[in-house]
Tab-separated table of C-alpha atoms in Angstrom:
chain	number	residue	atom	x	y	z
A	1	ALA	CA	-48.510	37.973	-45.532
A	2	ALA	CA	-47.980	39.071	-49.241
A	3	LEU	CA	-46.955	42.644	-47.624
A	4	LEU	CA	-44.385	40.753	-45.273
A	5	PRO	CA	-40.691	41.090	-46.389
A	6	ARG	CA	-39.523	37.792	-47.955
A	7	PRO	CA	-35.845	36.646	-47.506
A	8	ALA	CA	-35.486	36.081	-51.433
A	9	ARG	CA	-35.896	39.706	-51.958
A	10	GLY	CA	-32.371	40.330	-50.043
A	11	LEU	CA	-30.865	37.781	-52.459
A	12	THR	CA	-28.453	39.298	-55.204
A	13	ASP	CA	-26.403	37.591	-58.361
A	14	ARG	CA	-22.924	38.606	-56.380
A	15	LEU	CA	-23.258	37.564	-52.978
A	16	TYR	CA	-23.094	34.109	-51.690
A	17	CYS	CA	-25.460	32.017	-53.920
A	18	GLY	CA	-26.810	34.470	-55.926
A	19	ARG	CA	-30.306	34.251	-56.578
A	20	ARG	CA	-30.709	30.890	-54.908
A	21	VAL	CA	-30.975	30.158	-51.322
A	22	CYS	CA	-27.778	27.975	-50.166
A	23	TYR	CA	-29.898	25.715	-48.016
A	24	GLU	CA	-31.892	24.892	-51.272
A	25	VAL	CA	-29.257	24.024	-53.321
A	26	LEU	CA	-27.579	21.695	-50.995
A	27	GLY	CA	-31.161	20.329	-50.243
A	28	VAL	CA	-31.041	20.815	-46.246
A	29	SER	CA	-32.868	23.049	-43.900
A	30	ARG	CA	-31.624	26.137	-42.233
A	31	GLN	CA	-31.525	24.115	-38.541
A	32	ALA	CA	-29.058	21.428	-40.631
A	33	SER	CA	-25.921	20.416	-38.454
A	34	LYS	CA	-22.417	20.789	-39.773
A	35	ALA	CA	-22.402	17.131	-40.502
A	36	GLU	CA	-25.462	17.148	-42.364
A	37	ILE	CA	-24.288	20.209	-44.622
A	38	ALA	CA	-20.767	18.227	-45.437
A	39	ARG	CA	-22.568	14.781	-46.257
A	40	ALA	CA	-25.199	16.817	-48.580
A	41	TYR	CA	-22.245	18.366	-50.141
A	42	ARG	CA	-20.168	15.289	-50.728
A	43	GLN	CA	-23.519	13.659	-52.326
A	44	LEU	CA	-23.766	16.355	-54.763
A	45	ALA	CA	-20.401	16.986	-55.351
A	46	ARG	CA	-19.846	13.111	-56.690
A	47	GLN	CA	-22.731	13.775	-58.989
A	48	TYR	CA	-21.878	16.999	-60.682
A	49	HIS	CA	-18.279	17.164	-60.232
A	50	PRO	CA	-16.896	17.603	-63.867
A	51	ASP	CA	-14.629	14.574	-63.433
A	52	ARG	CA	-17.471	12.469	-62.635
A	53	TYR	CA	-20.190	13.498	-64.752
A	54	ARG	CA	-21.038	11.250	-67.580
A	55	GLY	CA	-24.119	13.070	-69.255
A	56	GLU	CA	-26.770	12.612	-66.710
A	57	PRO	CA	-29.285	15.486	-66.558
A	58	ALA	CA	-27.974	18.169	-64.403
A	59	GLY	CA	-30.880	18.736	-62.216
A	60	GLY	CA	-33.377	20.382	-64.389
A	61	GLU	CA	-31.328	23.199	-65.455
A	62	GLY	CA	-30.053	21.875	-68.781
A	63	ASN	CA	-28.388	19.061	-69.942
A	64	GLY	CA	-24.566	18.541	-70.890
A	65	ALA	CA	-21.076	19.048	-69.008
A	66	GLN	CA	-21.480	23.095	-69.010
A	67	ALA	CA	-24.572	22.740	-66.910
A	68	ALA	CA	-23.244	20.459	-64.430
A	69	HIS	CA	-20.239	22.342	-63.951
A	70	GLU	CA	-22.236	25.511	-63.174
A	71	LYS	CA	-24.375	23.479	-60.771
A	72	PHE	CA	-20.830	22.225	-59.405
A	73	LEU	CA	-19.796	25.822	-58.914
A	74	LEU	CA	-23.096	26.623	-57.413
A	75	ILE	CA	-22.803	23.573	-54.651
A	76	ALA	CA	-19.347	24.524	-53.662
A	77	ALA	CA	-20.336	28.245	-53.228
A	78	ALA	CA	-23.069	26.884	-50.705
A	79	TYR	CA	-20.982	24.843	-49.203
A	80	GLU	CA	-18.408	27.622	-48.597
A	81	THR	CA	-21.048	29.855	-47.195
A	82	LEU	CA	-22.822	27.328	-44.652
A	83	LYS	CA	-19.665	25.339	-43.150
A	84	ASP	CA	-18.161	28.277	-41.512
A	85	GLU	CA	-20.127	29.503	-38.508
A	86	GLU	CA	-19.145	33.041	-38.731
A	87	THR	CA	-20.255	33.424	-42.483
A	88	ARG	CA	-23.394	31.067	-42.262
A	89	LYS	CA	-24.581	33.364	-39.215
A	90	ASP	CA	-23.947	36.647	-41.627
A	91	TYR	CA	-25.866	34.804	-44.293
A	92	ASP	CA	-28.749	33.640	-42.223
A	93	TYR	CA	-28.776	37.378	-40.933
A	94	MET	CA	-29.461	38.443	-44.731
A	95	LEU	CA	-31.849	36.118	-45.110
A	96	ASP	CA	-33.824	37.397	-42.061
A	97	HIS	CA	-32.932	41.193	-42.690
A	98	PRO	CA	-33.054	41.684	-46.800
A	99	GLU	CA	-33.708	45.250	-46.471
A	100	GLU	CA	-30.170	45.932	-44.949
A	101	TYR	CA	-28.388	45.672	-48.421
A	102	TYR	CA	-25.041	47.733	-47.650
A	103	ARG	CA	-24.419	45.817	-44.371
A	104	HIS	CA	-24.549	42.591	-46.425
A	105	TYR	CA	-22.361	43.572	-49.043
A	106	TYR	CA	-19.890	44.977	-46.193
A	107	HIS	CA	-19.898	41.824	-44.378
A	108	TYR	CA	-19.313	39.568	-47.625
A	109	TYR	CA	-16.573	41.430	-49.263
A	110	SER	CA	-14.674	41.928	-45.876
A	111	ARG	CA	-14.655	38.309	-45.242
A	112	ARG	CA	-13.813	37.570	-48.806
A	113	LEU	CA	-10.876	39.940	-49.004
A	114	ALA	CA	-9.654	39.381	-45.728
A	115	PRO	CA	-5.991	37.914	-45.445
A	116	LYS	CA	-6.165	33.926	-45.184
A	117	VAL	CA	-2.641	33.810	-43.278
A	118	ASP	CA	-2.678	34.459	-39.498
A	119	VAL	CA	-1.313	38.160	-38.712
A	120	THR	CA	0.789	36.468	-35.981
A	121	ILE	CA	2.898	34.723	-38.356
A	122	VAL	CA	3.073	37.561	-40.569
A	123	ILE	CA	4.566	39.522	-37.890
A	124	LEU	CA	6.898	36.840	-36.693
A	125	VAL	CA	8.265	36.505	-40.237
A	126	THR	CA	8.844	39.919	-40.994
A	127	VAL	CA	10.642	40.272	-37.386
A	128	CYS	CA	12.982	37.704	-37.877
A	129	ALA	CA	13.556	38.819	-41.545
A	130	ILE	CA	14.688	42.095	-40.071
A	131	SER	CA	16.493	40.687	-37.568
A	132	VAL	CA	18.616	38.397	-39.904
A	133	PHE	CA	19.035	41.473	-42.166
A	134	GLN	CA	20.146	43.724	-39.089
A	135	PHE	CA	22.611	41.016	-37.900
A	136	PHE	CA	24.628	40.417	-41.159
A	137	SER	CA	24.382	44.300	-41.615
A	138	TRP	CA	26.628	44.852	-38.415
A	139	TRP	CA	28.619	42.248	-39.339
A	140	SER	CA	29.513	43.924	-42.603
A	141	SER	CA	29.959	47.391	-40.951
A	142	TYR	CA	32.302	45.685	-38.374
A	143	ASN	CA	34.158	44.034	-40.925
A	144	GLU	CA	34.555	47.407	-42.906
A	145	ALA	CA	36.043	48.871	-39.629
A	146	ILE	CA	38.408	46.102	-39.024
A	147	ASN	CA	39.510	46.150	-43.034
A	148	TYR	CA	39.907	50.006	-42.560
A	149	LEU	CA	42.228	49.900	-39.325
A	150	ALA	CA	44.530	47.309	-40.890
A	151	SER	CA	45.237	49.512	-43.765
A	152	VAL	CA	46.249	52.579	-41.146
A	153	PRO	CA	50.101	52.549	-40.498
A	154	LYS	CA	49.625	53.376	-37.180
A	155	TYR	CA	47.495	50.170	-36.235
A	156	ARG	CA	49.192	47.683	-38.878
A	157	ILE	CA	52.688	48.269	-37.600
A	158	GLN	CA	51.434	47.846	-33.969
A	159	ALA	CA	49.564	44.475	-34.945
A	160	THR	CA	52.574	43.135	-36.827
A	161	GLU	CA	54.919	43.695	-33.951
A	162	ILE	CA	52.695	41.798	-31.623
A	163	ALA	CA	52.313	38.690	-34.114
A	164	ARG	CA	56.070	38.939	-34.363
A	165	GLN	CA	56.421	38.868	-30.580
A	166	GLN	CA	54.114	35.883	-30.365
A	167	GLY	CA	55.563	33.980	-33.079
A	168	LEU	CA	52.608	33.894	-35.605
A	169	LEU	CA	54.227	35.367	-38.623
A	170	ASN	CA	57.296	32.713	-38.325
A	171	LYS	CA	55.101	29.803	-38.769
A	172	THR	CA	53.619	31.161	-42.386
A	173	LYS	CA	57.436	30.675	-43.540
A	174	GLU	CA	57.502	26.903	-44.051
A	175	LYS	CA	60.151	25.186	-46.224
A	176	GLY	CA	59.987	21.756	-48.223
A	177	LYS	CA	56.958	20.192	-48.976
A	178	ASN	CA	54.566	22.461	-47.165
A	179	ARG	CA	56.180	25.422	-48.640
A	180	ARG	CA	53.484	27.876	-50.059
A	181	SER	CA	53.470	30.742	-52.455
A	182	LYS	CA	53.966	34.382	-52.052
A	183	GLU	CA	50.470	35.163	-52.253
A	184	GLU	CA	49.191	32.497	-49.690
A	185	ILE	CA	51.445	33.637	-47.256
A	186	ARG	CA	50.588	37.170	-47.614
A	187	GLU	CA	46.718	36.340	-47.347
A	188	GLU	CA	47.467	34.405	-44.222
A	189	GLU	CA	49.527	37.153	-42.427
A	190	GLU	CA	46.634	39.628	-43.540
A	191	GLU	CA	44.344	37.345	-41.615
A	192	ILE	CA	46.834	37.307	-38.595
A	193	ILE	CA	46.880	41.023	-38.455
A	194	LYS	CA	43.076	41.284	-38.560
A	195	ASP	CA	42.763	38.961	-35.948
A	196	ILE	CA	45.069	40.707	-33.549
A	197	ILE	CA	43.200	44.266	-34.037
A	198	LYS	CA	39.949	42.258	-33.718
A	199	ASN	CA	41.315	41.507	-30.159
A	200	LYS	CA	43.274	44.547	-29.214
A	201	ILE	CA	41.290	47.506	-30.493
A	202	ASP	CA	38.049	48.016	-28.544
A	203	ILE	CA	35.405	49.337	-31.269
A	204	LYS	CA	32.555	51.372	-29.994
A	205	GLY	CA	29.570	52.915	-31.981
A	206	GLY	CA	28.069	52.104	-34.913
A	207	TYR	CA	30.955	49.680	-36.246
A	208	GLN	CA	31.422	47.777	-32.828
A	209	LYS	CA	31.166	44.230	-32.889
A	210	PRO	CA	27.384	42.900	-33.093
A	211	LYS	CA	26.138	41.115	-30.456
A	212	ILE	CA	22.817	38.691	-31.098
A	213	TYR	CA	21.118	40.313	-28.008
A	214	ASP	CA	21.015	43.653	-29.823
A	215	ILE	CA	18.809	42.457	-32.841
A	216	LEU	CA	15.348	43.259	-32.944
A	217	LEU	CA	13.955	39.648	-32.321
A	218	PHE	CA	15.732	39.762	-28.908
A	219	GLN	CA	14.932	43.105	-27.837
A	220	ILE	CA	11.019	42.334	-28.474
A	221	LEU	CA	11.470	38.975	-26.528
A	222	LEU	CA	13.420	40.704	-23.743
A	223	ALA	CA	11.340	43.870	-23.507
A	224	PRO	CA	9.430	42.592	-20.460
A	225	PHE	CA	12.866	41.738	-18.418
A	226	TYR	CA	14.075	45.430	-19.520
A	227	TRP	CA	10.942	47.119	-18.365
A	228	CYS	CA	11.385	45.445	-14.911
A	229	LYS	CA	14.790	45.931	-14.715
A	230	TYR	CA	14.107	49.653	-15.502
A	231	ILE	CA	11.658	49.746	-13.123
A	232	VAL	CA	13.560	48.353	-10.303
A	233	TRP	CA	16.569	50.694	-11.266
A	234	TYR	CA	14.370	53.807	-11.287
A	235	CYS	CA	12.910	52.871	-7.527
A	236	TRP	CA	16.592	52.304	-6.691
A	237	TRP	CA	17.565	55.656	-7.977
A	238	ILE	CA	14.592	57.788	-6.155
A	239	TYR	CA	15.401	55.735	-2.912
A	240	CYS	CA	19.177	56.419	-2.736
A	241	PHE	CA	19.404	60.036	-4.381
A	242	THR	CA	15.915	61.536	-3.703
A	243	ILE	CA	15.242	60.276	-0.285
A	244	LYS	CA	18.403	59.218	1.310
A	245	GLY	CA	20.051	62.088	-0.630
A	246	GLN	CA	23.131	60.320	-1.214
A	247	GLU	CA	26.061	61.578	-3.704
A	248	TYR	CA	26.207	60.650	-7.248
A	249	GLY	CA	28.906	57.960	-8.305
A	250	VAL	CA	31.108	58.226	-11.522
A	251	GLU	CA	28.345	56.059	-13.387
A	252	GLU	CA	25.452	58.102	-11.997
A	253	LYS	CA	27.045	61.290	-13.095
A	254	LEU	CA	28.051	60.072	-16.514
A	255	TYR	CA	24.381	59.092	-16.976
A	256	ILE	CA	23.134	62.427	-16.047
A	257	ILE	CA	25.281	64.107	-18.376
A	258	ARG	CA	24.265	61.655	-20.972
A	259	ARG	CA	20.605	62.297	-20.538
A	260	TYR	CA	21.600	66.112	-20.626
A	261	MET	CA	23.487	65.694	-24.004
A	262	LYS	CA	20.364	63.496	-25.487
A	263	MET	CA	22.599	60.944	-26.516
A	264	SER	CA	22.242	57.191	-26.661
A	265	GLN	CA	23.870	54.751	-24.489
A	266	SER	CA	26.136	53.879	-27.938
A	267	GLN	CA	26.737	57.269	-28.898
A	268	PHE	CA	27.780	58.157	-25.540
A	269	ASP	CA	30.409	55.042	-25.491
A	270	SER	CA	32.027	56.059	-28.599
A	271	LEU	CA	33.316	59.192	-27.080
A	272	GLU	CA	37.249	59.310	-26.209
A	273	ASP	CA	37.781	58.701	-22.414
A	274	HIS	CA	39.443	62.173	-22.082
A	275	GLN	CA	36.311	63.923	-23.250
A	276	LYS	CA	34.115	62.135	-20.275
A	277	GLU	CA	37.085	62.809	-18.227
A	278	THR	CA	36.625	66.627	-19.053
A	279	PHE	CA	32.950	66.344	-18.366
A	280	LEU	CA	33.454	64.992	-14.923
A	281	GLU	CA	36.196	67.881	-14.181
A	282	ARG	CA	33.817	70.449	-15.222
A	283	GLN	CA	30.655	68.794	-13.041
A	284	LEU	CA	28.228	68.893	-15.935
A	285	TRP	CA	26.118	66.717	-13.862
A	286	ILE	CA	25.041	70.087	-12.198
A	287	ARG	CA	22.616	71.557	-14.781
A	288	GLU	CA	23.959	75.148	-14.322
A	289	ASN	CA	27.454	73.902	-15.170
A	290	TYR	CA	25.824	72.014	-18.347
A	291	GLU	CA	24.091	75.119	-19.794
A	292	VAL	CA	27.447	77.103	-19.835
A	293	TYR	CA	28.987	74.436	-21.320
A	294	LYS	CA	26.425	74.077	-24.083
A	295	ARG	CA	26.645	77.907	-24.733
A	296	GLU	CA	30.266	77.498	-24.947
A	297	GLN	CA	30.188	74.626	-27.510
A	298	GLU	CA	27.581	76.794	-29.474
A	299	GLU	CA	29.938	79.775	-29.703
A	300	GLU	CA	32.699	77.668	-30.585
A	301	LEU	CA	30.823	76.327	-33.654
A	302	LYS	CA	29.808	79.594	-34.824
A	303	LYS	CA	33.621	80.621	-34.543
A	304	LYS	CA	34.559	77.700	-36.673
A	305	MET	CA	31.592	78.329	-39.099
A	306	ALA	CA	32.666	81.888	-39.654
A	307	MET	CA	36.482	80.874	-40.353
A	308	ASP	CA	35.455	77.823	-42.589
A	309	PRO	CA	35.822	79.179	-46.316
A	310	ARG	CA	33.068	77.261	-47.358
A	311	TRP	CA	30.618	78.986	-44.956
A	312	LYS	CA	31.858	82.360	-46.006
A	313	ARG	CA	30.999	81.256	-49.423
A	314	TYR	CA	27.493	80.337	-48.618
A	315	ARG	CA	27.092	83.547	-46.656
A	316	ARG	CA	28.668	85.319	-49.704
A	317	TRP	CA	26.028	83.640	-51.923
A	318	MET	CA	22.978	84.140	-49.721
A	319	LYS	CA	23.923	87.928	-49.257
A	320	ASN	CA	24.464	88.539	-53.338
A	321	GLU	CA	22.647	85.807	-55.023
A	322	GLY	CA	20.554	84.033	-52.661
A	323	PRO	CA	16.470	83.059	-52.928
A	324	GLY	CA	15.589	86.615	-51.282
A	325	ARG	CA	17.134	88.655	-54.263
A	326	LEU	CA	15.032	89.858	-57.588
A	327	THR	CA	16.705	91.023	-60.220
A	328	PHE	CA	15.740	92.155	-63.944
A	329	ILE	CA	18.113	90.072	-66.303
A	330	ASP	CA	18.884	92.187	-69.717
A	331	ASP	CA	18.820	90.245	-72.880
């Protein structure tokens, strides 16, 4: 019996109740229920709580408020260990297997250092914060585009003419008691011009009007719907154009061209209409035609770079003073 390992050998000062057995601290057995553990804790807490202690002996461990306070901390540690089923299971395993020293350290500190907040809540709050920032950032970009277009003479003159035809600018000039200052009239006219620009001009790309369905939160919520929609569309594509051999429509041709160009939908939508018409005229949905067009664009880009003065200076610098040159500098 003396050679058998005892549970006390696995107790350390930095784990659970230290050198004391948590069951003995609360005065309960290892088979005690959660209700019995809670009842024992409340009784001992009323006796040794610093606010309730009035100088009674602290259970044989010395007298005074300091000993009672230490006793109370030990009772609280024992209760925190035994009230949770998972922690109690790890503690019972330590008592039964004291030789697995490092395993006990891992389980103890992994639970102590684990986040107390649910990970789902953290992810939800993060996604909501990103979505709010994303939405207001898009609105800021959209307002910057409107302010820029309002400063361009071409669009400003057109918006002013439309406002005059609709009689919106005449309303700003009032007489009598309702007469306002020139600054107020100017500000109101500016808002009218911006509203007309918002309604008449189709802004695409990164400066387009933000939609609430484009933010991250709604994209995540609608992801199953988008996946099902894509699967249905893909099956329809295979059936119509692969099995039945139907001819491509305009939308299908533009989709194939966009895939060849490796552009997103918003990037492709930002292109001018005459560019898309050129793509269709050259039949770029055919792979061979697109490869020819791609080579032509690359050659044109090389010619532009060759004629660009800045590119010429860069090539001259690379030839004469670039990183590949090694020279001796005389003092």
